[in-house]
């Protein structure tokens, strides 16, 4: 199981998509306030579809509250276009935290400076600002899952029948 952290997410559809990915991978979703939407937002619920019942979501007033609770219990990796390493060059372990910033500004500079050695980036064309948040979460989370042999997940997917 991995931990996905969204620090001050702004767009409900992104958080809805990420919640669905977390439910499908049995990952915990940690939401750090303030949120740019209400949890009852219908676009958030629509993007998550009927996966909410499978989601383990936890809320925090600020990042320090979350970090102090789990520091030393797992590794934290911070995703940013300013990352020191490429995400696929890290050896992820079960229980790691993957931390993502808000859509408009990413993670705060002081946080990135404090954790620069654990700041990761996803390679992309240099003239673009960044990838979509939900895509970045999926890319990074599935690399972590791949590295841990999709521990606890059905690698063949949800098979309900054969196609002949």
Coordinates of N, CA and C in Angstrom, one line a residue:
X1 N 0.8 -1.2 0.0 CA 0.0 0.0 0.0 C 0.9 1.2 0.0
X2 N 0.5 2.2 -0.8 CA 1.2 3.5 -0.8 C 0.3 4.6 -0.3
X3 N 0.9 5.7 0.0 CA 0.2 6.9 0.5 C 0.3 8.0 -0.5
X4 N -0.8 8.5 -1.0 CA -0.8 9.7 -1.9 C -1.2 10.9 -1.1
X5 N -0.4 11.9 -1.1 CA -0.7 13.2 -0.4 C -1.0 14.3 -1.4
X6 N -2.1 14.9 -1.3 CA -2.4 16.1 -2.1 C -2.4 17.3 -1.2
X7 N -1.5 18.2 -1.4 CA -1.3 19.4 -0.6 C -2.1 20.5 -1.2
X8 N -3.2 20.9 -0.6 CA -4.1 22.0 -1.1 C -4.6 21.8 -2.5
X9 N -5.2 20.7 -2.8 CA -5.7 20.5 -4.2 C -6.8 21.5 -4.5
X10 N -6.9 21.9 -5.8 CA -7.8 23.0 -6.1 C -8.9 22.5 -7.0
X11 N -8.7 21.5 -7.8 CA -9.7 21.1 -8.9 C -10.4 19.8 -8.5
X12 N -11.7 19.8 -8.3 CA -12.4 18.6 -7.8 C -12.3 17.4 -8.7
X13 N -12.3 17.7 -10.0 CA -12.2 16.5 -10.9 C -10.9 15.8 -10.8
X14 N -9.8 16.5 -10.6 CA -8.5 15.9 -10.4 C -8.5 15.0 -9.1
X15 N -9.0 15.6 -8.0 CA -9.0 14.9 -6.8 C -10.0 13.7 -6.9
X16 N -11.0 13.8 -7.7 CA -11.9 12.7 -7.9 C -11.3 11.6 -8.7
X17 N -10.5 11.9 -9.7 CA -9.8 10.9 -10.5 C -8.7 10.3 -9.6
X18 N -8.0 11.0 -8.8 CA -7.0 10.5 -8.0 C -7.6 9.6 -6.9
X19 N -8.8 9.9 -6.4 CA -9.4 9.1 -5.4 C -9.8 7.7 -6.0
X20 N -10.2 7.7 -7.3 CA -10.5 6.5 -8.0 C -9.3 5.6 -8.1
X21 N -8.1 6.3 -8.5 CA -6.9 5.6 -8.6 C -6.4 5.0 -7.3
X22 N -6.6 5.8 -6.2 CA -6.2 5.3 -4.9 C -7.1 4.1 -4.5
X23 N -8.4 4.1 -4.8 CA -9.3 3.0 -4.4 C -8.9 1.8 -5.2
X24 N -8.6 1.9 -6.5 CA -8.2 0.8 -7.4 C -6.9 0.2 -7.0
X25 N -6.0 0.9 -6.3 CA -4.7 0.4 -6.0 C -4.6 0.2 -4.5
X26 N -5.7 0.4 -3.7 CA -5.7 0.2 -2.3 C -4.6 1.1 -1.6
X27 N -4.5 2.3 -2.2 CA -3.6 3.3 -1.6 C -4.4 4.3 -0.7
X28 N -3.8 4.9 0.3 CA -4.5 5.8 1.1 C -4.3 7.2 0.5
X29 N -5.4 8.0 0.5 CA -5.4 9.3 0.0 C -5.4 10.3 1.2
X30 N -4.4 11.1 1.3 CA -4.2 12.1 2.4 C -4.5 13.5 1.8
X31 N -5.5 14.2 2.3 CA -5.8 15.5 1.7 C -5.4 16.6 2.8
X32 N -4.5 17.5 2.4 CA -4.1 18.6 3.2 C -4.8 19.9 2.9
X33 N -5.5 20.5 3.9 CA -6.3 21.7 3.7 C -5.4 22.9 3.5
X34 N -5.9 24.0 3.0 CA -7.3 24.1 2.5 C -7.5 23.4 1.2
X35 N -8.7 22.9 1.0 CA -9.1 22.3 -0.3 C -9.8 23.4 -1.1
X36 N -9.7 23.3 -2.4 CA -10.3 24.3 -3.3 C -11.7 24.0 -3.6
X37 N -12.3 23.1 -2.9 CA -13.7 22.6 -3.2 C -14.2 22.0 -1.9
X38 N -15.5 21.7 -2.0 CA -16.2 20.9 -0.9 C -16.1 19.4 -1.2
X39 N -15.9 18.6 -0.2 CA -15.9 17.2 -0.4 C -17.2 16.7 -1.0
X40 N -18.3 17.4 -0.8 CA -19.6 17.0 -1.3 C -19.8 17.5 -2.8
X41 N -18.8 18.2 -3.3 CA -18.9 18.7 -4.7 C -19.3 17.5 -5.7
X42 N -20.3 17.7 -6.5 CA -20.8 16.6 -7.3 C -19.8 16.3 -8.4
X43 N -18.9 17.2 -8.8 CA -17.9 16.9 -9.8 C -16.8 16.0 -9.2
X44 N -16.5 16.2 -8.0 CA -15.6 15.3 -7.3 C -16.2 13.9 -7.2
X45 N -17.4 13.8 -6.7 CA -18.0 12.5 -6.6 C -18.2 11.8 -8.0
X46 N -18.5 12.6 -9.0 CA -18.8 12.0 -10.3 C -17.4 11.4 -10.8
X47 N -16.3 12.2 -10.6 CA -15.0 11.7 -11.1 C -14.6 10.4 -10.4
X48 N -15.0 10.3 -9.1 CA -14.7 9.1 -8.3 C -15.7 8.0 -8.6
X49 N -16.8 8.3 -9.2 CA -17.9 7.4 -9.5 C -18.3 6.6 -8.2
X50 N -18.4 5.3 -8.4 CA -18.9 4.5 -7.2 C -17.7 3.9 -6.4
X51 N -16.6 4.5 -6.5 CA -15.4 4.0 -5.8 C -15.2 4.6 -4.4
X52 N -16.1 5.5 -4.0 CA -15.9 6.2 -2.7 C -15.9 5.2 -1.5
X53 N -16.7 4.2 -1.6 CA -16.9 3.2 -0.5 C -15.6 2.4 -0.3
X54 N -14.7 2.4 -1.3 CA -13.5 1.6 -1.2 C -12.3 2.5 -0.9
X55 N -12.5 3.8 -0.7 CA -11.4 4.8 -0.5 C -11.1 5.0 1.0
X56 N -9.8 5.0 1.3 CA -9.4 5.4 2.6 C -8.8 6.8 2.5
X57 N -9.6 7.8 2.9 CA -9.2 9.2 2.8 C -9.0 9.8 4.2
X58 N -7.9 10.5 4.4 CA -7.7 11.2 5.7 C -7.4 12.7 5.4
X59 N -7.8 13.5 6.4 CA -7.7 14.9 6.2 C -6.8 15.5 7.3
X60 N -6.1 16.6 6.9 CA -5.1 17.3 7.8 C -5.3 18.8 7.6
X61 N -5.1 19.5 8.7 CA -5.2 21.0 8.6 C -4.0 21.6 7.9
X62 N -2.8 20.9 8.0 CA -1.6 21.4 7.3 C -0.7 20.3 7.1
X63 N 0.3 20.5 6.3 CA 1.3 19.4 6.0 C 2.1 19.0 7.2
X64 N 2.4 19.9 8.0 CA 3.2 19.6 9.2 C 2.5 18.5 10.1
X65 N 1.2 18.7 10.2 CA 0.4 17.7 11.0 C 0.6 16.3 10.4
X66 N 0.5 16.1 9.1 CA 0.7 14.8 8.5 C 2.1 14.4 8.7
X67 N 3.1 15.2 8.4 CA 4.5 14.8 8.4 C 4.9 14.4 9.8
X68 N 4.5 15.1 10.8 CA 4.9 14.8 12.2 C 4.3 13.4 12.6
X69 N 3.1 13.1 12.1 CA 2.5 11.9 12.4 C 3.2 10.6 11.8
X70 N 3.8 10.8 10.6 CA 4.4 9.7 9.9 C 5.9 9.7 9.7
X71 N 6.5 10.8 10.1 CA 7.9 11.0 9.9 C 8.7 9.8 10.6
X72 N 9.6 9.2 9.9 CA 10.4 8.1 10.5 C 9.7 6.8 10.3
X73 N 8.5 6.7 9.9 CA 7.8 5.5 9.7 C 7.8 5.0 8.3
X74 N 8.0 6.0 7.4 CA 8.1 5.7 5.9 C 8.8 6.8 5.2
X75 N 9.2 6.6 4.0 CA 9.9 7.6 3.2 C 8.9 8.5 2.6
X76 N 9.2 9.8 2.5 CA 8.4 10.8 1.8 C 9.1 11.2 0.5
X77 N 8.4 11.2 -0.6 CA 8.9 11.7 -1.9 C 8.0 12.8 -2.3
X78 N 8.6 13.9 -2.8 CA 7.9 15.1 -3.2 C 8.0 15.3 -4.7
X79 N 6.9 15.4 -5.4 CA 6.9 15.5 -6.8 C 6.9 16.9 -7.3
X80 N 7.8 17.3 -8.1 CA 7.9 18.7 -8.6 C 8.7 18.7 -9.9
X81 N 8.4 19.7 -10.7 CA 9.1 19.9 -12.0 C 10.6 20.3 -11.6
X82 N 10.8 20.7 -10.4 CA 12.1 21.1 -9.9 C 12.9 20.0 -9.2
X83 N 12.4 18.7 -9.4 CA 13.0 17.6 -8.7 C 14.4 17.3 -9.0
X84 N 15.1 16.8 -8.0 CA 16.5 16.4 -8.1 C 16.7 15.1 -8.9
X85 N 15.8 14.2 -8.8 CA 15.9 12.9 -9.4 C 14.7 12.6 -10.3
X86 N 14.8 11.7 -11.2 CA 13.7 11.2 -12.0 C 13.0 10.2 -11.1
X87 N 11.7 10.2 -11.1 CA 10.8 9.3 -10.3 C 11.2 7.8 -10.4
X88 N 11.6 7.4 -11.6 CA 11.8 6.0 -11.9 C 13.2 5.6 -11.4
X89 N 14.0 6.5 -10.9 CA 15.4 6.2 -10.4 C 15.4 5.9 -8.9
X90 N 14.2 6.0 -8.3 CA 14.1 5.8 -6.9 C 13.6 4.4 -6.6
X91 N 14.1 3.7 -5.6 CA 13.6 2.4 -5.2 C 12.5 2.6 -4.1
X92 N 11.2 2.5 -4.6 CA 10.1 2.7 -3.7 C 9.9 1.5 -2.8
X93 N 9.3 1.7 -1.6 CA 8.9 0.6 -0.7 C 7.5 0.8 -0.3
X94 N 6.9 -0.4 0.0 CA 5.5 -0.4 0.5 C 5.4 0.6 1.6
X95 N 4.4 1.4 1.6 CA 4.1 2.4 2.7 C 4.7 3.8 2.4
X96 N 5.5 4.0 1.4 CA 6.0 5.3 1.1 C 4.9 6.3 0.8
X97 N 5.3 7.6 1.0 CA 4.4 8.7 0.8 C 4.8 9.4 -0.5
X98 N 3.9 9.6 -1.4 CA 4.1 10.4 -2.6 C 3.3 11.7 -2.5
X99 N 4.1 12.8 -2.4 CA 3.5 14.1 -2.1 C 3.4 15.0 -3.3
X100 N 2.2 15.5 -3.6 CA 1.9 16.4 -4.7 C 1.3 17.7 -4.3
X101 N 1.7 18.7 -5.0 CA 1.2 20.1 -4.7 C -0.1 20.5 -5.4
X102 N -0.5 21.7 -5.2 CA -1.7 22.2 -5.8 C -1.5 22.4 -7.3
X103 N -2.5 22.4 -8.1 CA -2.4 22.5 -9.5 C -1.8 23.8 -10.0
X104 N -2.1 24.9 -9.3 CA -1.6 26.2 -9.8 C -0.2 26.5 -9.5
X105 N 0.3 26.0 -8.4 CA 1.7 26.4 -8.0 C 2.6 25.2 -7.5
X106 N 2.1 24.0 -7.5 CA 2.9 22.9 -7.0 C 3.1 23.0 -5.5
X107 N 4.2 22.4 -5.0 CA 4.5 22.4 -3.6 C 5.3 23.7 -3.3
X108 N 5.1 24.1 -2.0 CA 5.8 25.3 -1.6 C 7.3 25.2 -1.7
X109 N 8.0 26.2 -2.1 CA 9.5 26.2 -2.2 C 10.2 25.8 -1.0
X110 N 9.8 26.3 0.2 CA 10.5 25.9 1.4 C 10.4 24.4 1.7
X111 N 9.3 23.8 1.4 CA 9.2 22.4 1.6 C 10.1 21.6 0.6
X112 N 10.2 22.1 -0.6 CA 11.0 21.4 -1.6 C 12.5 21.6 -1.2
X113 N 12.9 22.8 -0.7 CA 14.3 23.0 -0.3 C 14.6 22.1 0.9
X114 N 13.7 21.9 1.8 CA 14.0 21.1 3.0 C 14.1 19.6 2.6
X115 N 13.5 19.2 1.6 CA 13.5 17.8 1.2 C 14.0 17.6 -0.2
X116 N 15.0 18.4 -0.6 CA 15.4 18.4 -2.0 C 15.9 17.0 -2.5
X117 N 16.6 16.3 -1.6 CA 17.1 15.0 -2.0 C 16.0 14.0 -2.2
X118 N 14.9 14.2 -1.8 CA 13.7 13.4 -2.0 C 12.7 14.0 -2.9
X119 N 13.1 15.0 -3.7 CA 12.2 15.6 -4.6 C 12.4 15.0 -6.0
X120 N 11.3 14.5 -6.6 CA 11.4 13.8 -7.8 C 10.6 14.5 -8.9
X121 N 11.1 14.2 -10.1 CA 10.4 14.9 -11.3 C 10.0 13.8 -12.3
X122 N 9.1 14.1 -13.1 CA 8.7 13.3 -14.2 C 9.2 14.0 -15.5
X123 N 10.0 13.3 -16.3 CA 10.6 14.0 -17.5 C 9.5 14.4 -18.4
X124 N 9.7 15.5 -19.0 CA 8.7 16.0 -20.0 C 9.4 17.1 -20.9
X125 N 8.8 17.5 -21.9 CA 9.3 18.5 -22.9 C 9.5 19.8 -22.1
X126 N 10.7 20.4 -22.3 CA 11.1 21.5 -21.5 C 10.3 22.8 -21.7
X127 N 9.5 22.9 -22.7 CA 8.8 24.1 -22.9 C 7.4 24.2 -22.3
X128 N 7.1 23.1 -21.6 CA 5.8 23.0 -21.0 C 5.9 23.1 -19.4
X129 N 4.8 23.6 -18.8 CA 4.9 23.9 -17.4 C 4.9 22.6 -16.5
X130 N 3.8 21.8 -16.8 CA 3.7 20.6 -16.0 C 2.7 19.6 -16.6
X131 N 2.6 18.4 -16.1 CA 1.6 17.5 -16.4 C 0.3 17.7 -15.5
X132 N -0.8 17.2 -15.9 CA -2.0 17.2 -15.1 C -1.7 16.5 -13.8
X133 N -2.3 17.0 -12.7 CA -2.0 16.4 -11.4 C -2.4 14.9 -11.3
X134 N -3.6 14.6 -11.8 CA -4.1 13.2 -11.7 C -3.2 12.3 -12.5
X135 N -2.7 12.8 -13.7 CA -1.8 12.0 -14.5 C -0.5 11.7 -13.8
X136 N 0.0 12.8 -13.1 CA 1.3 12.7 -12.4 C 1.2 11.7 -11.3
X137 N 0.1 11.7 -10.6 CA -0.1 10.7 -9.5 C -0.1 9.3 -10.1
X138 N -0.9 9.1 -11.1 CA -1.0 7.8 -11.7 C 0.4 7.3 -12.2
X139 N 1.1 8.1 -12.9 CA 2.4 7.7 -13.4 C 3.3 7.3 -12.3
X140 N 3.4 8.1 -11.3 CA 4.3 7.8 -10.1 C 3.9 6.6 -9.3
X141 N 2.6 6.6 -9.0 CA 2.0 5.5 -8.2 C 2.2 4.1 -8.9
X142 N 2.0 4.1 -10.2 CA 2.1 2.8 -10.9 C 3.5 2.4 -11.0
X143 N 4.5 3.3 -11.1 CA 5.9 2.9 -11.0 C 6.2 2.3 -9.7
X144 N 5.7 2.9 -8.6 CA 6.0 2.4 -7.3 C 5.4 1.0 -7.1
X145 N 4.2 0.8 -7.6 CA 3.5 -0.5 -7.6 C 4.3 -1.5 -8.4
X146 N 4.7 -1.1 -9.6 CA 5.5 -2.0 -10.4 C 6.7 -2.5 -9.7
X147 N 7.4 -1.6 -9.0 CA 8.7 -1.9 -8.3 C 8.4 -2.9 -7.2
X148 N 7.2 -2.8 -6.6 CA 6.9 -3.7 -5.5 C 6.0 -4.9 -6.0
X149 N 6.2 -5.2 -7.3 CA 5.5 -6.4 -7.9 C 3.9 -6.3 -7.7
X150 N 3.4 -5.1 -7.7 CA 2.0 -4.9 -7.6 C 1.4 -5.7 -6.3
X151 N 2.2 -5.6 -5.3 CA 1.9 -6.3 -4.0 C 0.4 -6.1 -3.6
X152 N -0.3 -7.2 -3.5 CA -1.7 -7.2 -3.1 C -2.7 -6.9 -4.2
X153 N -2.2 -6.6 -5.4 CA -3.1 -6.3 -6.5 C -3.1 -7.5 -7.5
X154 N -4.2 -7.6 -8.3 CA -4.3 -8.6 -9.3 C -3.6 -8.1 -10.5
X155 N -2.4 -8.6 -10.9 CA -1.7 -8.0 -12.0 C -2.4 -8.3 -13.4
X156 N -3.3 -9.2 -13.4 CA -4.1 -9.4 -14.7 C -5.2 -8.5 -14.8
X157 N -5.5 -7.7 -13.8 CA -6.7 -6.8 -13.9 C -7.9 -7.5 -13.4
X158 N -9.0 -6.9 -13.6 CA -10.3 -7.4 -13.2 C -10.9 -8.3 -14.3
X159 N -10.7 -9.6 -14.2 CA -11.1 -10.5 -15.3 C -12.5 -11.0 -14.9
X160 N -13.4 -10.8 -15.8 CA -14.8 -11.3 -15.5 C -15.2 -12.3 -16.5
X161 N -14.4 -12.5 -17.5 CA -14.7 -13.5 -18.5 C -13.7 -13.5 -19.6
X162 N -13.8 -14.4 -20.5 CA -12.8 -14.5 -21.6 C -13.3 -13.9 -22.8
X163 N -12.4 -13.4 -23.6 CA -12.8 -12.9 -24.9 C -12.3 -13.9 -25.9
X164 N -13.1 -14.6 -26.6 CA -12.7 -15.6 -27.6 C -12.8 -15.0 -29.0

